[in-house]
Short mmCIF file of C-alpha atoms in Angstrom, two decimals:
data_model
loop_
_atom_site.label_atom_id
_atom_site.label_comp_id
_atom_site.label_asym_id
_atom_site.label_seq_id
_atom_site.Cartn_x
_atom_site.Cartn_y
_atom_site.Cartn_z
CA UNK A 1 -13.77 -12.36 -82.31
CA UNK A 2 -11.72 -8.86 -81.81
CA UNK A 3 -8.35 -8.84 -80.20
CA UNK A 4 -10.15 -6.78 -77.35
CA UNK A 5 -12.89 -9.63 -76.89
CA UNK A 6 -10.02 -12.23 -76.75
CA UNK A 7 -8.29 -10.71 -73.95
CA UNK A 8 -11.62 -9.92 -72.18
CA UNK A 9 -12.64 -13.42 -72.44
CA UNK A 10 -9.15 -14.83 -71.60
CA UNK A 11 -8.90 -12.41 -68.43
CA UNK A 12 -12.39 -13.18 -67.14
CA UNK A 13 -11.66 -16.90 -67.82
CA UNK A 14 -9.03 -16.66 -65.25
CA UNK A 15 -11.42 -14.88 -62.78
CA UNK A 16 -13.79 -17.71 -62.95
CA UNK A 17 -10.86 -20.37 -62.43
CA UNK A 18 -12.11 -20.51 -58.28
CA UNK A 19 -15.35 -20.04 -59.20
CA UNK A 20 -15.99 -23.35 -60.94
CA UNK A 21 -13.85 -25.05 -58.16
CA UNK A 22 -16.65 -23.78 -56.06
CA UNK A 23 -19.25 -24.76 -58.44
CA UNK A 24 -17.63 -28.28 -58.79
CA UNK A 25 -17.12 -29.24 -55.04
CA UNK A 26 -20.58 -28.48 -54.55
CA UNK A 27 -22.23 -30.70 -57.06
CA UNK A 28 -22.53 -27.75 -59.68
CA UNK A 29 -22.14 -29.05 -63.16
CA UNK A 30 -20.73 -27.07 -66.17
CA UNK A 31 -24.39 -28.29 -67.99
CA UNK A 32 -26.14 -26.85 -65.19
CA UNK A 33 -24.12 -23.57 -65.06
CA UNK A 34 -24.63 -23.28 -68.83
CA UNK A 35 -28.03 -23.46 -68.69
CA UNK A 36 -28.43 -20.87 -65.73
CA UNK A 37 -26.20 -18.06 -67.75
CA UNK A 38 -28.94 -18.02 -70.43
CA UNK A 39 -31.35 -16.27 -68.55
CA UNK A 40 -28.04 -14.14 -67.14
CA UNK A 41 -26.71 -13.79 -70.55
CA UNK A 42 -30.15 -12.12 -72.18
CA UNK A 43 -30.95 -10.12 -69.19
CA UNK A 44 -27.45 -8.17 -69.94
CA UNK A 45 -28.13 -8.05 -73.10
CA UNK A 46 -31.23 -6.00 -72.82
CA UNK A 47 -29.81 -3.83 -69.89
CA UNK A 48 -26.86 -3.02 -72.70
CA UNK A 49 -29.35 -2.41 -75.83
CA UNK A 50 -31.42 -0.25 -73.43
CA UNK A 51 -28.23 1.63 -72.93
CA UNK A 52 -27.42 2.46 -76.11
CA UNK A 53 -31.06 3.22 -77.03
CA UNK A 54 -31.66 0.42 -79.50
CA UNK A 55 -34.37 -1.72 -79.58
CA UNK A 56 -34.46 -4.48 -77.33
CA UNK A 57 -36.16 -7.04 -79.93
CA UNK A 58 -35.73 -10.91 -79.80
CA UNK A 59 -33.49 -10.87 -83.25
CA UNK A 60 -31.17 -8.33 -81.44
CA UNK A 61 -31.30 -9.81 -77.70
CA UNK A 62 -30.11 -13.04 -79.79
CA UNK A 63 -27.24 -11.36 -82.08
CA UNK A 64 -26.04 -9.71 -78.49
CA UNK A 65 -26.10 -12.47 -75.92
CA UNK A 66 -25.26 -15.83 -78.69
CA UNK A 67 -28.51 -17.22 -76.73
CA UNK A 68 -30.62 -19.42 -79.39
CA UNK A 69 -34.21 -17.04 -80.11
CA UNK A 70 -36.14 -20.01 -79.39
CA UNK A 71 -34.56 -19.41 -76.08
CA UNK A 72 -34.65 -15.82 -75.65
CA UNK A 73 -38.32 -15.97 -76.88
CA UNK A 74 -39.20 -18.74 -74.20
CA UNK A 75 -37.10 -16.55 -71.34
CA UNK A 76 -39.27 -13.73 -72.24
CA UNK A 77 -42.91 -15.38 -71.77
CA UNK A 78 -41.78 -17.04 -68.79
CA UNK A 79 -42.29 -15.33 -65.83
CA UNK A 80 -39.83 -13.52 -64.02
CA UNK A 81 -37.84 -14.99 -61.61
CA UNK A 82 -37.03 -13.27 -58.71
CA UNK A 83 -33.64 -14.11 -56.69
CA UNK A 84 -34.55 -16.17 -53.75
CA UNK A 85 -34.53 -13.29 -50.48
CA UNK A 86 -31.54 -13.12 -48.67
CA UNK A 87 -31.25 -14.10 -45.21
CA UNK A 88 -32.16 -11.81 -42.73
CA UNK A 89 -28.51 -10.69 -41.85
CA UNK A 90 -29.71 -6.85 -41.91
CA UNK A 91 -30.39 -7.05 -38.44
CA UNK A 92 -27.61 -8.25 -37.70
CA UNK A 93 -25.06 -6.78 -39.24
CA UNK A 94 -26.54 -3.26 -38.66
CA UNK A 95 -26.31 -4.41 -34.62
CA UNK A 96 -22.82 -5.08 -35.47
CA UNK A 97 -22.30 -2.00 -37.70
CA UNK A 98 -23.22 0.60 -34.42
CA UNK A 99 -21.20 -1.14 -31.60
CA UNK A 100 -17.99 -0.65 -34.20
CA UNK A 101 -18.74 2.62 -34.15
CA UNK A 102 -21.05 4.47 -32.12
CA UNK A 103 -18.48 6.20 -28.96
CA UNK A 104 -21.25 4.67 -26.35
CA UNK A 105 -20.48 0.91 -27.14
CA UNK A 106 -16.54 1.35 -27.87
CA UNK A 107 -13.64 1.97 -25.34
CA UNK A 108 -11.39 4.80 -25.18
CA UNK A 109 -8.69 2.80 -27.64
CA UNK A 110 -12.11 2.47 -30.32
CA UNK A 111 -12.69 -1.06 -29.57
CA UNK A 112 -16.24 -2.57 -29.28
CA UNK A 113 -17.02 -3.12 -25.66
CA UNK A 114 -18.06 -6.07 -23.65
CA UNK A 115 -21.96 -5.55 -23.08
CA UNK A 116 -23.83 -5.81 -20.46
CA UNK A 117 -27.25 -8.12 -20.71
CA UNK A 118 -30.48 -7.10 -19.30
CA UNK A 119 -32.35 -8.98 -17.11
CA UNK A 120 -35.68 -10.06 -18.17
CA UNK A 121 -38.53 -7.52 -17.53
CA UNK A 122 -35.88 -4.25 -17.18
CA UNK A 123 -34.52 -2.15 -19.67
CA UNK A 124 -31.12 -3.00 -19.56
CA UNK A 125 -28.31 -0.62 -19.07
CA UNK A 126 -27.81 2.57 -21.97
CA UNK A 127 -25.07 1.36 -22.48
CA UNK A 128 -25.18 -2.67 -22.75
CA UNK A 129 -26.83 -4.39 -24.85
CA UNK A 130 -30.54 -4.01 -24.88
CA UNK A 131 -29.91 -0.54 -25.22
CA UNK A 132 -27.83 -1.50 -28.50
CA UNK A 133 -30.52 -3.51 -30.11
CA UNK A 134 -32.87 -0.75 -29.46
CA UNK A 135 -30.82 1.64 -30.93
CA UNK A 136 -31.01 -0.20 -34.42
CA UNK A 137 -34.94 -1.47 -34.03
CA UNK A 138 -37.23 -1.50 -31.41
CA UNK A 139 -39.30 -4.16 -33.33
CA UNK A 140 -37.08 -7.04 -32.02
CA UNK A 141 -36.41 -8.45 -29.26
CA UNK A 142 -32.98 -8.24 -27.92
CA UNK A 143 -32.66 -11.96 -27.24
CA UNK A 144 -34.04 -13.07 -30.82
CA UNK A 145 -30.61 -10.78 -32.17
CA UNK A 146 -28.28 -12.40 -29.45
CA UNK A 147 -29.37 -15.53 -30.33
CA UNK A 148 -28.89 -14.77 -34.21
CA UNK A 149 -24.96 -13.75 -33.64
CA UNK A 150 -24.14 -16.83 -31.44
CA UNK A 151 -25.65 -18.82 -34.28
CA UNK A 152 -23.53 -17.16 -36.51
CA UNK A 153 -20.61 -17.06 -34.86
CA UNK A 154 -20.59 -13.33 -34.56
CA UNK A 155 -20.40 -12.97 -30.63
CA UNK A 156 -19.83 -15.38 -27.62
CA UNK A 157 -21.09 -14.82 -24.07
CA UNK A 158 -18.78 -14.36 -21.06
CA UNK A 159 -19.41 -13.92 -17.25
CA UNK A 160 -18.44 -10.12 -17.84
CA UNK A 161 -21.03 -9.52 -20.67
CA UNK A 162 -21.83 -10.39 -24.60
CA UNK A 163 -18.10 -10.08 -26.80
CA UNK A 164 -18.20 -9.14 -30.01
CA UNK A 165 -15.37 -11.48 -32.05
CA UNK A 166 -12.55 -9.29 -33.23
CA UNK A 167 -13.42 -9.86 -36.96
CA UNK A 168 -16.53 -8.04 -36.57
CA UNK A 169 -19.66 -9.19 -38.69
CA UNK A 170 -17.65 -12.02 -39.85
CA UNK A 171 -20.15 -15.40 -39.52
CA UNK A 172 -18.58 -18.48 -38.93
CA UNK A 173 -21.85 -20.43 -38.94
CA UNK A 174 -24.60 -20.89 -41.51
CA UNK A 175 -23.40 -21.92 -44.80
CA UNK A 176 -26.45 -19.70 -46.62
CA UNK A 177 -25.70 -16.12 -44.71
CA UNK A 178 -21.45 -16.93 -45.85
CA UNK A 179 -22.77 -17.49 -49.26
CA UNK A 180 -24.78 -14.20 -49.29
CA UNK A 181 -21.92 -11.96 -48.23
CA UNK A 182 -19.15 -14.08 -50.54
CA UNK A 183 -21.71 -13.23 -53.65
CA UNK A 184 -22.51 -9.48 -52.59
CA UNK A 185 -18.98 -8.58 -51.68
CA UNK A 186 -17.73 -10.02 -54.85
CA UNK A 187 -20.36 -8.60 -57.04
CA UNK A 188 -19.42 -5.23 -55.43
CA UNK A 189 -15.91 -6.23 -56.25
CA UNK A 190 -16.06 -7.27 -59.98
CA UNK A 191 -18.23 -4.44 -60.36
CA UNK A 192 -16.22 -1.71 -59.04
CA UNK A 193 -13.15 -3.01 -61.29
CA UNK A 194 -15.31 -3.50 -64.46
CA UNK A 195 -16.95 -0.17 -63.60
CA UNK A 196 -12.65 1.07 -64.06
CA UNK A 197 -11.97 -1.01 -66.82
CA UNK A 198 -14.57 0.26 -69.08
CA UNK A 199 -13.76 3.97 -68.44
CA UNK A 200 -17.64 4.17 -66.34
CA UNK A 201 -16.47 4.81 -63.08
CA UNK A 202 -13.28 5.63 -61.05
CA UNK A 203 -13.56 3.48 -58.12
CA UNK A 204 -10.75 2.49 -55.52
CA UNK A 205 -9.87 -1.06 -56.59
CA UNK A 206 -6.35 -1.63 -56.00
CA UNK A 207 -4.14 -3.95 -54.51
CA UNK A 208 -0.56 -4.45 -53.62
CA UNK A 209 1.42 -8.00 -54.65
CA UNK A 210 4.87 -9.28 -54.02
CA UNK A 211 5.79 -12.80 -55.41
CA UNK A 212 8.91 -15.04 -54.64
CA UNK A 213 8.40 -15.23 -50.56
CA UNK A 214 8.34 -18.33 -48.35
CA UNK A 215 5.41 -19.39 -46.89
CA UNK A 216 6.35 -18.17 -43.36
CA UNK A 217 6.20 -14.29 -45.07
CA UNK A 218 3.17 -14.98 -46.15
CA UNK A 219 1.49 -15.68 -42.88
CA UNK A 220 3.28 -12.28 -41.42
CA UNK A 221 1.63 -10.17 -44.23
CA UNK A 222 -1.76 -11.67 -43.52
CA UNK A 223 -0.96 -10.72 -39.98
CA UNK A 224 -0.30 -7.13 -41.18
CA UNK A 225 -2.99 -7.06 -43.54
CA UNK A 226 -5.62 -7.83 -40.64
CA UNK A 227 -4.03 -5.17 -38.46
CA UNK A 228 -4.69 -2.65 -41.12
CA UNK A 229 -8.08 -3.74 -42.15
CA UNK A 230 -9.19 -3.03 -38.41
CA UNK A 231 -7.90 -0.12 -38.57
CA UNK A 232 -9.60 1.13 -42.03
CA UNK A 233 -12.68 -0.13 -41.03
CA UNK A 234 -13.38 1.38 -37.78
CA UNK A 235 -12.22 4.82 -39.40
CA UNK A 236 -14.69 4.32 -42.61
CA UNK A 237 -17.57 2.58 -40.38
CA UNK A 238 -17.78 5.51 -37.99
CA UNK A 239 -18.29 7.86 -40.75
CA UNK A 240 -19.99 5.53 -42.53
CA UNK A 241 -22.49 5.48 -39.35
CA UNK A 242 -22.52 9.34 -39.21
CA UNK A 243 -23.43 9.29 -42.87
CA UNK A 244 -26.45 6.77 -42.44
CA UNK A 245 -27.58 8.69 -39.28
CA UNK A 246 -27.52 12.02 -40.70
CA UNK A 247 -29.39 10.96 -44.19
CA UNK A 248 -31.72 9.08 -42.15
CA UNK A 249 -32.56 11.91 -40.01
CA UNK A 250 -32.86 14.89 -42.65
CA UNK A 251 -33.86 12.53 -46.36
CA UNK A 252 -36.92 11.25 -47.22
CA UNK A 253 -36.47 7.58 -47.67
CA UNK A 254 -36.93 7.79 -51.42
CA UNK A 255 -34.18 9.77 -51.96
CA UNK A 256 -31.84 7.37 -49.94
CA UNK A 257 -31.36 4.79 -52.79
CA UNK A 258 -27.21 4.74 -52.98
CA UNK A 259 -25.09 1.78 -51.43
CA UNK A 260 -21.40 1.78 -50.34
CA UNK A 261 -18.99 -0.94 -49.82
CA UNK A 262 -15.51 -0.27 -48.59
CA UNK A 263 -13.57 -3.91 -48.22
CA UNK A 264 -10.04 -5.69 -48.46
CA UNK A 265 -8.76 -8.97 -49.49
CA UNK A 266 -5.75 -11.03 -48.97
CA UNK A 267 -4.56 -14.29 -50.35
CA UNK A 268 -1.47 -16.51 -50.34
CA UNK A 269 -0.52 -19.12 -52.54
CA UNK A 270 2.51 -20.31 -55.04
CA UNK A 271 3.65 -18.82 -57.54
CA UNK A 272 2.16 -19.42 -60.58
CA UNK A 273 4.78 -19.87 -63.78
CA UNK A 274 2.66 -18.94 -66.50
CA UNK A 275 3.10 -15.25 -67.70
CA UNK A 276 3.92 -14.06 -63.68
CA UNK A 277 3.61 -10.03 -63.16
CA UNK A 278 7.15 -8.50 -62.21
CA UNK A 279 9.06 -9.96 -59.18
CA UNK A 280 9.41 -7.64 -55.72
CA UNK A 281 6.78 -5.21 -54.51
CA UNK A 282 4.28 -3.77 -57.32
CA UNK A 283 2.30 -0.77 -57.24
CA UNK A 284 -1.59 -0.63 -57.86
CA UNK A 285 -2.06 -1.04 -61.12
CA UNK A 286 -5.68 0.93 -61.42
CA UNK A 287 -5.89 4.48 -61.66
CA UNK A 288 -5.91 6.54 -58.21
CA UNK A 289 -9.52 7.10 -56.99
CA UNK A 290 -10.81 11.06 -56.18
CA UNK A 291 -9.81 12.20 -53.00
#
């Protein structure tokens, strides 16, 4: 093994440390996590040998990925199978998406307003939301989405109208639509900073990290951190509405086949002896992204 493959594997090693305490809590076994990278393991391996314009063969797929032929050779005869589909969160979050940002369902200070419900058999105010709903899809029902975002946690109803939580599309309920956005926002994540690492893309992925604090400073910068992460994503959601909006409007649907995700992170925890990264206040440590 190289010196670079050492350091890869020790680094992503380390990435994977609260992954298997995830896998392990919930009944995930390191035999049953071995067996599902094979399949992960060769389909890499052919995305890379396409790549690079060589041959995707069984020989090579095994030299690549380290999975046994026999293996690779039974993975390709099987057939395909396709990730289970995700919840239907869409919806939802697109519902959410709008009253962030569209100026008829925020105040004057940019927060999301308190809607008004419809009564059954009437429209519903333009601005409440019915009117909302409709703006996303007039294919469903206005309740049906309601009832969605109380099950998730999302919203809560009050005598004044339907709330939307502070945190935004943030579920608190439903184990399988938390799951969905932990893997895609990760993914994203990991792929953004391998994307960097690699020299294939220049993507924002940085963060800011102090060490040697007491717990009670800890809990303040969360505090910050949340302020600012309102803040950031009202200003990016807005114009990533306008952006939607306007391709929707003027591209043909086949053309339309980029995603963007803008998020932030924080965590808290002790300090961690081995090999720690300078004490006080440390800079990003990827390069700056295009402005």
């Amino acid at each position: 093994m190289t010196r670079r493959a050492e350091i890869v594997l020790a680094r992503v090693l380390r990435v994977l440390r609260p992954l298997v305490r995830l896998l392990l809590r919930h009944g995930v076994t390191y035999t049953a996590l071995a067996a599902a990278l094979k399949p992960l393991f060769v389909a890499a391996a052919r995305e890379e040998l396409q790549r690079q314009g060589m041959a995707t063969t069984d020989s090579a797929l095994t030299l690549l990925s380290g999975v046994h032929r026999h293996d690779v050779r039974a993975l390709r005869l099987a057939a395909p199978a396709a990730d289970a589909p995700p919840p239907p969160l869409g919806l939802a979050a697109e519902v959410v998406a709008r009253w962030l940002a569209d100026p008829l369902f925020v105040d004057a200070d940019g927060q999301p307003r308190v809607l008004a419900r419809g009564r059954p058999g009437d429209r519903g105010e333009p601005d409440g939301f019915d009117a909302l709903v409709a703006a996303v899809s007039s294919d469903v029902r206005a309740r049906a989405v309601l009832d969605e975002l109380l099950r998730l946690g999302v919203v809560h109803e009050t005598a004044d109208g339907i709330r939307l939580d502070p945190g935004g599309f943030a579920p608190q309920q439903g184990f399988e639509e938390m799951a969905w956005l932990f893997a895609d926002n990760l993914h994203d994540h990991a792929a953004a900073a391998v994307a960097n690492l690699q020299g294939d893309g220049h993507f924002l992925e940085q963060a800011v990290f102090v060490d040697h604090i007491t717990e009670a400073s800890a809990a303040a910068l969360q505090r910050e951190a949340v302020q600012v992460w309102r803040a950031a994503m009202r200003r990016v959601l807005a114009a990533a509405q306008l952006r939607y909006d306007a391709d929707a409007a003027q591209v043909a649907p086949a053309e339309r086949r980029q995603r963007a995700r803008f998020g932030v992170y924080f965590f808290s925890g002790p300090d961690e002896p081995a090999a720690p990264p300078p004490a006080g206040p440390d800079a990003p440590t990827s390069p700056d992204p295009p402005v």
